[in-house]
Amino acid sequence: MSDQNRLDPASLPKAWPFEEAAKLAAHVERKALPADAPALLETGYGPSGLPHIGTFGEVARTSWVRQAYTRLTGRSTRLLAFSDDMDALRKVPDNVPNGDMLRQHLGKPLSRIPDPFGTHESFAAHNNARLRSFLDGFGFEYEFASSTEYYASGRFDAALRRVLEVHDEIVAVIAPTLGPDRRATYSPVLPVHPRTGLVMQVRMDGIDPVAGTVRWTDEDGETFETPVTGGHAKMQWKADWAMRWFALGVDYEMSGKDLIDSVKLSGKICRILGGEPPAGLTYELFLDENGQKISKSKGNGISVEEWLRYAPAESLGQYMFNAPQRAKRLFFDVIPKAADEYLANVARARTQGDDAALLSNPAWFIHAGKIDDSAGSPLTFAMLLNLASVANAETPDVLWKFIHRYDEAASPETCPMLARLVDHAIVYYADFVRPSKTYREPDARERAALADLAEMLRGLDAGTADPDTLQNLVFEIGKRHGFEPLRTWFGCLYEVLLGQTEGPRFGIFIGLYGVAETVALIEAALLRASAGTASVVAG
């Protein structure tokens, strides 16, 4: 990127990735990296459970920081997706098969435990493959790294020897955070038992920085001298994190709010080792429908696969982009809103050129700076869901019949995003909208207003029934019948006609569903209400 295309740091676009990019740029400047040296950004993954949506969010958000950093500075970056697959399995996840088999391997590195799914050489290999598969599916540019491979290959050997040189200083940092029993035996080094394969949390009887070994005694009283190099040992995780930052020269890594104290401790250890801790963002946690933190071991919340069943990948990007430092519910009811926010941002981007407004638009990040013509849709996801609801649509063909009436030129070929939304709307409607539909009866004023609306619609000239005209007509009816505030009239339309508490811009809905069809919908609701009243009187 030429100097003239770089941004002025004094006037950053108003988007959090650019704020993070500025922090990264300052960090790189302090380190005095050569101009052609890429900044190294890292994300971490613990493969004790299946990859979940939070893992995706961390990679997506870090990728957006990369994008902003390059736009800001013109410098290149690398993204390392690091799997902590040498960690010991401490408990059996709730959402994997063959739990009894896994239970026999508790305490061993994840990369040395059989795959409960029976598809890969180890549990870690299975989950690593799942991670790579969905990151690849989203088109992320990254390098995958395995903790086991880095330890065994010697990539960490020099840093591990350095850990032994400053062993007591590291213990002095961590010990005050531990209880008395754990403090008495703590060491940053976890040797792997040469016979059982267990990752041992034991007191170190001796440290030999010159030989690069530790001496320790197992629970049977047998003493061992183990090299810390070559994969014969690993680090306790806070020391491990710091050692990795030091060994690899990591410049940026974000982490969740629950790791604030760990980041501070790892930063201190990194400095003891002689390194500079990376810059980073502390993001808030995702919550499930009950307000509990989502967990890869519990499998609560939404999986990536589930989200993609109900909405396009771009909508998931939109959800992840919004306010990363604010806790958010992550359940199925957030999907339609995220989809329509994304569509609105794509439409907005069409008018923003290449200025700061565009660089603040989530769509610019979601599309890696290139928003092509296939992005966007003439109809919102919410509108399609409402159309599916009133039409009881079970196949996309039903929705396309109405869409063609609204826009003859619209087709899956000319509107690929709309086609994707149609397919998703059918599935989302069947699983979430149809089971929760509840119609209420209108009161006397509402019945009169609905009858008036039906009568006015019957008298419309088909050629003048554009969405704006129809919307103005709906407003006029609401005012004529004294609805105050006017939103109570629209609430009546949604609850009586659609069986839900919220709904679309009603003029567009009528134009899409059809004037005659809307009249029939109103008449059916009034007939239903009359039948209900008659049954009450008869009773």
XYZ file of C-alpha atoms in Angstrom:
539
model
C 0.000 0.000 0.000
C 1.389 3.401 -0.956
C 1.882 6.150 1.607
C -0.848 8.254 0.012
C -3.450 5.532 0.677
C -2.615 5.218 4.360
C -4.867 6.794 6.924
C -3.994 9.726 9.107
C -3.730 8.277 12.635
C -5.108 11.539 13.978
C -8.459 11.015 12.228
C -9.301 7.343 12.569
C -12.640 6.000 11.305
C -15.123 5.547 14.157
C -14.939 1.766 14.379
C -13.444 -0.336 17.141
C -11.096 -2.323 14.819
C -9.316 0.919 13.941
C -8.941 1.763 17.631
C -7.353 -1.651 18.112
C -5.210 -1.184 15.004
C -3.829 2.027 16.473
C -2.874 0.131 19.664
C -1.191 -2.535 17.554
C 0.666 0.086 15.522
C 1.981 1.697 18.714
C 3.101 -1.704 20.000
C 4.941 -2.479 16.748
C 6.620 0.914 16.874
C 7.846 0.283 20.420
C 9.303 -3.041 19.348
C 10.995 -1.323 16.390
C 10.106 -4.129 13.980
C 11.726 -3.853 10.530
C 9.448 -2.182 7.992
C 9.002 -5.408 6.043
C 8.321 -7.562 9.116
C 4.640 -8.543 9.469
C 2.875 -7.953 12.756
C 1.919 -11.272 14.370
C -1.627 -11.599 15.686
C -2.715 -14.717 17.549
C -5.936 -16.401 18.576
C -6.129 -19.316 20.994
C -8.315 -22.405 20.924
C -8.689 -25.043 23.621
C -9.672 -28.270 21.821
C -11.135 -29.984 24.900
C -14.554 -29.229 23.392
C -15.956 -28.719 19.932
C -15.255 -25.340 18.306
C -18.052 -22.942 19.157
C -19.271 -19.597 18.047
C -17.076 -17.732 20.516
C -14.018 -19.256 18.856
C -15.258 -18.020 15.503
C -15.890 -14.583 16.998
C -12.321 -14.254 18.225
C -10.856 -15.152 14.826
C -13.301 -12.871 12.983
C -12.638 -9.912 15.265
C -8.879 -10.403 15.105
C -9.124 -10.556 11.307
C -10.903 -7.196 11.303
C -8.129 -5.695 13.410
C -5.647 -7.012 10.810
C -7.663 -5.370 8.046
C -7.785 -2.044 9.869
C -4.076 -2.212 10.750
C -3.017 -2.718 7.140
C -5.344 0.082 5.988
C -3.939 2.335 8.702
C -0.225 1.586 8.318
C 0.276 -0.170 4.995
C 2.137 -2.963 6.818
C 1.460 -6.680 6.464
C 0.270 -9.091 9.153
C 0.090 -12.787 10.007
C -2.648 -14.499 11.991
C -1.748 -17.602 13.987
C -4.703 -19.746 15.093
C -3.037 -21.578 17.965
C -4.542 -24.772 19.384
C -3.570 -25.638 22.970
C -3.794 -29.326 22.137
C -1.066 -30.416 24.541
C -3.256 -29.376 27.473
C -4.469 -32.204 29.694
C -8.097 -33.273 29.545
C -9.443 -32.351 32.989
C -13.106 -33.331 32.536
C -15.249 -35.076 29.945
C -17.281 -32.620 27.842
C -21.061 -33.019 27.957
C -21.552 -32.906 24.191
C -19.269 -35.635 22.820
C -19.817 -39.403 22.442
C -17.964 -42.216 24.236
C -17.604 -40.372 27.515
C -16.622 -43.534 29.388
C -13.693 -44.056 27.027
C -12.554 -40.468 27.468
C -12.793 -40.801 31.229
C -10.052 -43.431 31.120
C -7.664 -40.858 29.635
C -8.242 -37.931 31.984
C -5.000 -36.105 32.713
C -3.351 -36.907 29.376
C -2.600 -34.355 26.633
C -5.551 -33.899 24.292
C -3.349 -34.866 21.363
C -2.629 -38.259 22.963
C -6.239 -39.243 23.677
C -8.259 -41.384 21.219
C -10.897 -39.579 19.197
C -14.350 -40.319 20.700
C -15.874 -39.669 17.275
C -13.660 -42.299 15.672
C -12.624 -40.149 12.708
C -9.142 -38.887 13.602
C -5.982 -40.076 15.304
C -6.760 -38.142 18.489
C -9.436 -36.084 20.239
C -7.425 -32.930 19.586
C -6.978 -33.795 15.898
C -10.745 -34.170 15.515
C -11.511 -30.825 17.125
C -8.633 -29.099 15.339
C -10.066 -30.333 12.045
C -13.468 -28.959 13.001
C -11.877 -25.616 13.822
C -10.021 -25.427 10.523
C -13.050 -26.531 8.564
C -15.302 -23.741 9.680
C -12.548 -21.104 9.589
C -11.831 -22.176 6.013
C -15.545 -22.080 5.265
C -15.636 -18.415 6.219
C -12.604 -17.615 4.093
C -10.348 -16.512 6.946
C -6.677 -16.116 6.116
C -4.698 -17.739 8.928
C -1.933 -20.166 9.816
C -2.866 -23.090 12.039
C -0.499 -23.980 14.872
C -0.539 -27.023 17.151
C 0.899 -26.725 20.654
C 1.946 -30.386 20.534
C 3.801 -29.856 17.278
C 5.528 -26.693 18.498
C 6.654 -28.378 21.734
C 7.782 -31.610 20.067
C 9.551 -29.968 17.121
C 11.747 -27.766 19.320
C 10.123 -24.470 18.318
C 9.806 -23.622 22.015
C 13.072 -25.147 23.266
C 14.998 -21.888 23.686
C 12.077 -20.241 25.467
C 11.634 -23.276 27.722
C 15.264 -23.150 28.774
C 14.733 -19.464 29.526
C 11.793 -20.447 31.767
C 14.161 -22.593 33.829
C 16.616 -19.697 34.162
C 13.924 -17.466 35.704
C 11.891 -20.267 37.302
C 11.834 -18.786 40.787
C 10.858 -15.309 39.520
C 7.870 -16.825 37.702
C 6.840 -18.717 40.826
C 7.041 -15.479 42.816
C 4.551 -13.855 40.420
C 2.043 -16.724 40.411
C 2.277 -17.945 44.032
C 0.363 -15.033 45.642
C -2.650 -15.884 43.468
C -2.830 -19.489 44.713
C -4.197 -21.189 47.798
C -1.735 -22.461 50.455
C -1.661 -26.090 49.254
C -1.235 -25.264 45.596
C 1.307 -22.546 46.397
C 3.507 -25.044 48.193
C 3.878 -27.257 45.119
C 3.540 -24.802 42.233
C 5.935 -24.825 39.310
C 5.325 -23.411 35.816
C 6.671 -26.708 34.453
C 4.381 -29.718 33.932
C 6.431 -32.805 33.042
C 4.739 -35.597 31.101
C 5.049 -38.905 32.967
C 7.250 -41.176 30.842
C 5.155 -44.276 31.607
C 1.549 -43.169 32.200
C 1.557 -40.241 29.772
C -0.165 -38.032 32.370
C 0.605 -34.327 32.578
C 1.986 -34.066 36.117
C 1.263 -31.209 38.514
C 3.991 -31.886 41.068
C 6.595 -30.103 43.143
C 9.940 -29.672 41.409
C 12.737 -31.235 43.469
C 15.401 -29.656 41.271
C 15.803 -27.236 38.364
C 18.831 -27.472 36.036
C 18.855 -24.613 33.512
C 22.151 -25.758 32.014
C 20.954 -29.291 31.282
C 17.436 -28.068 30.546
C 15.843 -30.564 32.937
C 13.640 -30.747 35.994
C 13.690 -33.383 38.736
C 10.432 -34.512 40.326
C 8.830 -37.400 42.213
C 5.557 -39.109 41.308
C 2.872 -40.308 43.727
C 4.523 -43.750 43.972
C 7.752 -42.194 45.216
C 9.728 -42.722 42.010
C 11.999 -39.839 40.989
C 12.476 -38.709 37.388
C 14.677 -36.177 35.608
C 12.787 -34.859 32.595
C 13.954 -32.546 29.808
C 11.633 -29.565 29.382
C 12.446 -29.601 25.663
C 11.188 -31.779 22.818
C 7.651 -32.247 24.100
C 8.628 -34.035 27.329
C 7.004 -31.261 29.385
C 4.679 -28.341 28.933
C 3.972 -25.152 30.839
C 1.153 -24.305 33.229
C -1.245 -22.303 31.132
C -0.525 -18.747 32.321
C 3.206 -19.399 31.998
C 2.503 -21.223 28.724
C 0.700 -18.189 27.320
C 3.552 -15.895 28.316
C 6.181 -18.295 26.983
C 4.365 -18.413 23.635
C 4.208 -14.630 23.397
C 7.924 -14.493 24.142
C 8.978 -17.354 21.851
C 6.930 -16.269 18.840
C 6.992 -12.497 19.291
C 3.193 -12.145 19.348
C 2.112 -8.536 18.794
C -1.640 -8.752 19.369
C -4.065 -11.122 21.078
C -7.561 -10.423 22.345
C -9.239 -12.363 25.139
C -12.449 -12.581 27.139
C -13.353 -10.602 30.217
C -12.953 -13.723 32.358
C -9.212 -13.730 31.564
C -8.368 -10.172 32.660
C -6.284 -11.307 35.638
C -4.615 -14.033 33.570
C -3.586 -11.484 30.938
C -1.957 -9.358 33.635
C -0.066 -12.297 35.124
C 1.038 -13.609 31.734
C 2.196 -10.119 30.811
C 4.397 -9.993 33.909
C 5.873 -13.400 33.111
C 6.508 -12.395 29.505
C 8.526 -9.411 30.737
C 10.483 -11.637 33.143
C 11.382 -13.826 30.179
C 12.610 -10.733 28.351
C 9.700 -10.124 25.983
C 7.045 -7.464 25.439
C 3.432 -8.613 26.035
C 1.140 -8.122 23.031
C -1.465 -5.433 22.650
C -5.031 -6.687 22.865
C -8.727 -6.169 23.431
C -10.745 -7.494 26.362
C -14.114 -8.552 24.961
C -17.274 -9.331 26.865
C -18.725 -12.832 27.074
C -21.588 -14.299 25.120
C -24.600 -15.390 27.162
C -27.165 -18.079 26.442
C -30.943 -17.652 26.682
C -30.720 -17.905 30.480
C -27.983 -15.294 30.797
C -25.273 -17.905 31.450
C -21.844 -17.831 29.809
C -21.701 -20.094 26.774
C -19.283 -22.975 27.137
C -17.728 -25.321 24.598
C -17.954 -28.180 27.097
C -21.638 -27.585 27.904
C -22.575 -26.873 24.309
C -25.098 -24.185 25.316
C -25.850 -21.190 23.147
C -25.732 -21.576 19.359
C -23.224 -23.490 17.302
C -21.808 -22.101 14.086
C -23.618 -24.844 12.176
C -26.936 -23.907 13.779
C -26.540 -20.231 12.945
C -25.749 -21.060 9.321
C -28.864 -23.206 9.134
C -31.003 -20.165 9.853
C -29.168 -17.223 8.266
C -26.239 -16.345 5.974
C -22.687 -16.269 7.263
C -22.570 -12.501 6.801
C -25.229 -12.074 9.486
C -23.027 -13.930 11.954
C -20.214 -11.542 11.068
C -22.543 -8.622 11.770
C -23.457 -10.019 15.180
C -19.786 -10.482 16.068
C -18.868 -7.000 14.911
C -21.364 -5.210 17.134
C -20.026 -3.839 20.442
C -17.475 -6.538 21.393
C -17.009 -4.976 24.816
C -20.674 -5.400 25.733
C -22.167 -8.701 26.964
C -24.779 -10.013 24.528
C -27.298 -12.818 24.440
C -26.452 -15.413 21.848
C -29.643 -17.294 21.146
C -31.790 -18.012 18.104
C -33.957 -14.922 18.441
C -30.994 -12.600 17.696
C -30.524 -14.046 14.203
C -33.175 -12.102 12.199
C -32.059 -8.760 13.633
C -28.416 -9.494 12.812
C -29.360 -10.462 9.257
C -31.265 -7.243 8.686
C -28.556 -5.091 10.276
C -26.112 -6.596 7.814
C -28.440 -5.855 4.867
C -28.905 -2.268 6.031
C -25.141 -1.790 6.271
C -24.603 -3.163 2.762
C -27.197 -0.739 1.409
C -25.535 2.106 3.290
C -22.113 1.142 1.957
C -23.313 1.611 -1.628
C -23.527 5.361 -0.990
C -20.388 5.860 1.118
C -17.589 5.820 -1.468
C -14.138 5.196 -0.004
C -14.186 7.626 2.884
C -14.141 7.311 6.647
C -17.870 6.545 6.706
C -17.308 3.392 4.635
C -14.360 2.368 6.791
C -16.642 2.598 9.828
C -19.252 0.355 8.203
C -19.330 -3.254 9.455
C -20.045 -4.429 5.893
C -16.593 -3.153 4.811
C -15.007 -5.460 7.357
C -17.325 -8.416 6.788
C -16.497 -8.346 3.065
C -12.773 -7.713 3.614
C -13.008 -4.298 1.966
C -14.685 -5.523 -1.238
C -18.482 -5.409 -1.248
C -19.517 -6.929 -4.561
C -22.831 -6.642 -6.367
C -24.124 -9.966 -5.030
C -24.258 -8.599 -1.479
C -27.488 -7.099 -0.240
C -31.166 -7.852 -0.826
C -34.245 -5.846 -1.911
C -36.230 -7.491 0.897
C -35.357 -7.843 4.554
C -35.153 -11.144 6.364
C -37.918 -10.018 8.734
C -40.194 -9.323 5.768
C -39.549 -12.783 4.335
C -40.316 -14.338 7.724
C -43.604 -12.458 7.888
C -44.456 -13.500 4.356
C -43.650 -17.117 5.200
C -45.844 -16.783 8.264
C -49.010 -15.565 6.541
C -48.503 -17.870 3.557
C -47.639 -20.872 5.745
C -44.756 -21.380 3.346
C -43.063 -24.750 3.446
C -40.958 -24.353 0.291
C -39.049 -21.456 -1.297
C -41.330 -21.574 -4.342
C -44.187 -20.203 -2.262
C -42.170 -17.118 -1.311
C -40.822 -16.589 -4.822
C -44.400 -16.441 -6.157
C -45.030 -13.371 -4.001
C -41.582 -11.890 -4.633
C -42.118 -12.008 -8.411
C -45.383 -10.127 -7.977
C -43.510 -7.454 -6.041
C -40.497 -7.335 -8.400
C -40.726 -9.219 -11.704
C -36.962 -8.940 -12.269
C -36.041 -10.603 -8.960
C -34.703 -14.148 -9.266
C -32.133 -16.380 -7.565
C -29.712 -15.448 -10.355
C -30.179 -11.673 -10.152
C -30.530 -11.566 -6.356
C -28.313 -14.336 -4.893
C -28.437 -12.982 -1.337
C -32.226 -12.794 -1.510
C -32.244 -16.420 -2.666
C -30.160 -17.432 0.348
C -32.441 -15.483 2.664
C -35.524 -17.155 1.189
C -34.082 -20.607 1.883
C -33.130 -19.632 5.436
C -36.507 -17.988 6.077
C -38.356 -21.221 5.294
C -36.275 -23.116 7.845
C -36.386 -20.405 10.520
C -40.157 -20.030 10.109
C -40.735 -23.773 10.495
C -38.563 -24.080 13.600
C -39.292 -20.846 15.474
C -42.107 -18.731 14.037
C -44.827 -21.273 13.326
C -44.632 -22.983 16.761
C -44.927 -19.647 18.584
C -47.700 -17.987 16.565
C -50.566 -16.812 18.777
C -53.438 -14.786 17.363
C -55.529 -12.565 19.575
C -59.026 -11.331 18.986
C -59.486 -7.619 18.137
C -61.563 -5.379 20.371
C -64.509 -3.415 18.996
C -62.438 -0.415 17.838
C -59.844 -2.667 16.234
C -62.552 -4.645 14.409
C -63.949 -1.427 12.994
C -60.517 -0.227 11.911
C -59.659 -3.564 10.280
C -62.967 -3.580 8.409
C -62.275 -0.015 7.273
C -58.802 -0.987 6.073
C -60.186 -3.925 4.122
C -62.804 -1.689 2.507
C -60.238 0.942 1.529
C -57.939 -1.713 0.054
C -60.804 -3.115 -2.040
C -61.317 0.294 -3.565
C -57.695 0.831 -4.597
C -56.678 1.034 -8.213
C -54.130 -1.802 -8.619
C -51.849 0.511 -10.583
C -51.516 2.976 -7.695
C -50.960 0.445 -4.944
C -47.252 1.114 -4.403
C -45.753 0.526 -0.918
C -45.710 4.220 0.034
C -49.368 4.666 -0.922
C -50.290 1.577 1.014
C -48.281 2.675 4.058
C -49.962 6.097 4.036
C -53.332 4.378 3.825
C -52.564 2.247 6.880
C -51.492 5.386 8.779
C -54.692 7.170 7.735
C -56.882 4.341 9.027
C -55.070 4.284 12.352
C -55.483 8.035 12.839
C -59.117 7.948 11.732
C -59.962 5.411 14.438
C -58.157 7.283 17.184
C -55.211 4.987 17.912
C -52.872 6.863 20.232
C -50.005 6.294 20.086
C -50.203 5.071 16.509
C -47.931 2.118 17.197
C -50.852 0.444 19.007
C -52.598 0.240 15.628
C -49.603 -1.512 14.120
C -49.488 -3.768 17.167
C -53.076 -4.723 16.374
C -52.132 -5.577 12.766
C -49.222 -7.752 13.872
C -51.017 -9.557 16.706
C -54.395 -10.047 15.034
C -53.305 -10.705 11.444
C -49.820 -12.194 11.817
C -49.970 -13.825 15.253
C -46.840 -12.075 16.554
C -45.885 -9.022 18.572
C -43.665 -7.368 15.974
C -43.833 -7.061 12.239
C -42.795 -5.349 9.033
C -43.433 -1.986 7.472
C -47.001 -2.807 6.600
C -47.214 -0.987 3.274
C -44.342 -3.065 1.907
C -45.955 -6.193 3.335
C -49.246 -5.505 1.539
C -47.392 -4.811 -1.707
C -45.494 -8.068 -1.368
C -48.322 -10.275 -0.132
C -50.893 -8.687 -2.432
C -53.799 -6.299 -1.875
C -56.495 -8.927 -2.472
C -54.645 -11.429 -0.298
C -54.351 -8.874 2.518
C -58.079 -8.188 2.303
C -58.710 -11.930 2.589
C -56.335 -12.071 5.563
C -58.289 -9.309 7.333
C -61.630 -10.935 6.546
C -60.409 -14.267 7.922
C -59.288 -12.561 11.140
C -62.626 -10.785 11.522
C -64.493 -13.999 10.841
C -62.372 -15.768 13.423
C -63.120 -12.991 15.909
C -66.871 -13.127 15.165
C -66.894 -16.878 15.646
C -65.126 -16.457 18.966
C -67.636 -13.829 20.094
C -70.577 -15.985 19.009
C -69.284 -18.956 20.971
C -68.938 -16.800 24.078
C -72.513 -15.492 23.691
C -73.833 -19.000 23.092
C -72.012 -20.230 26.153
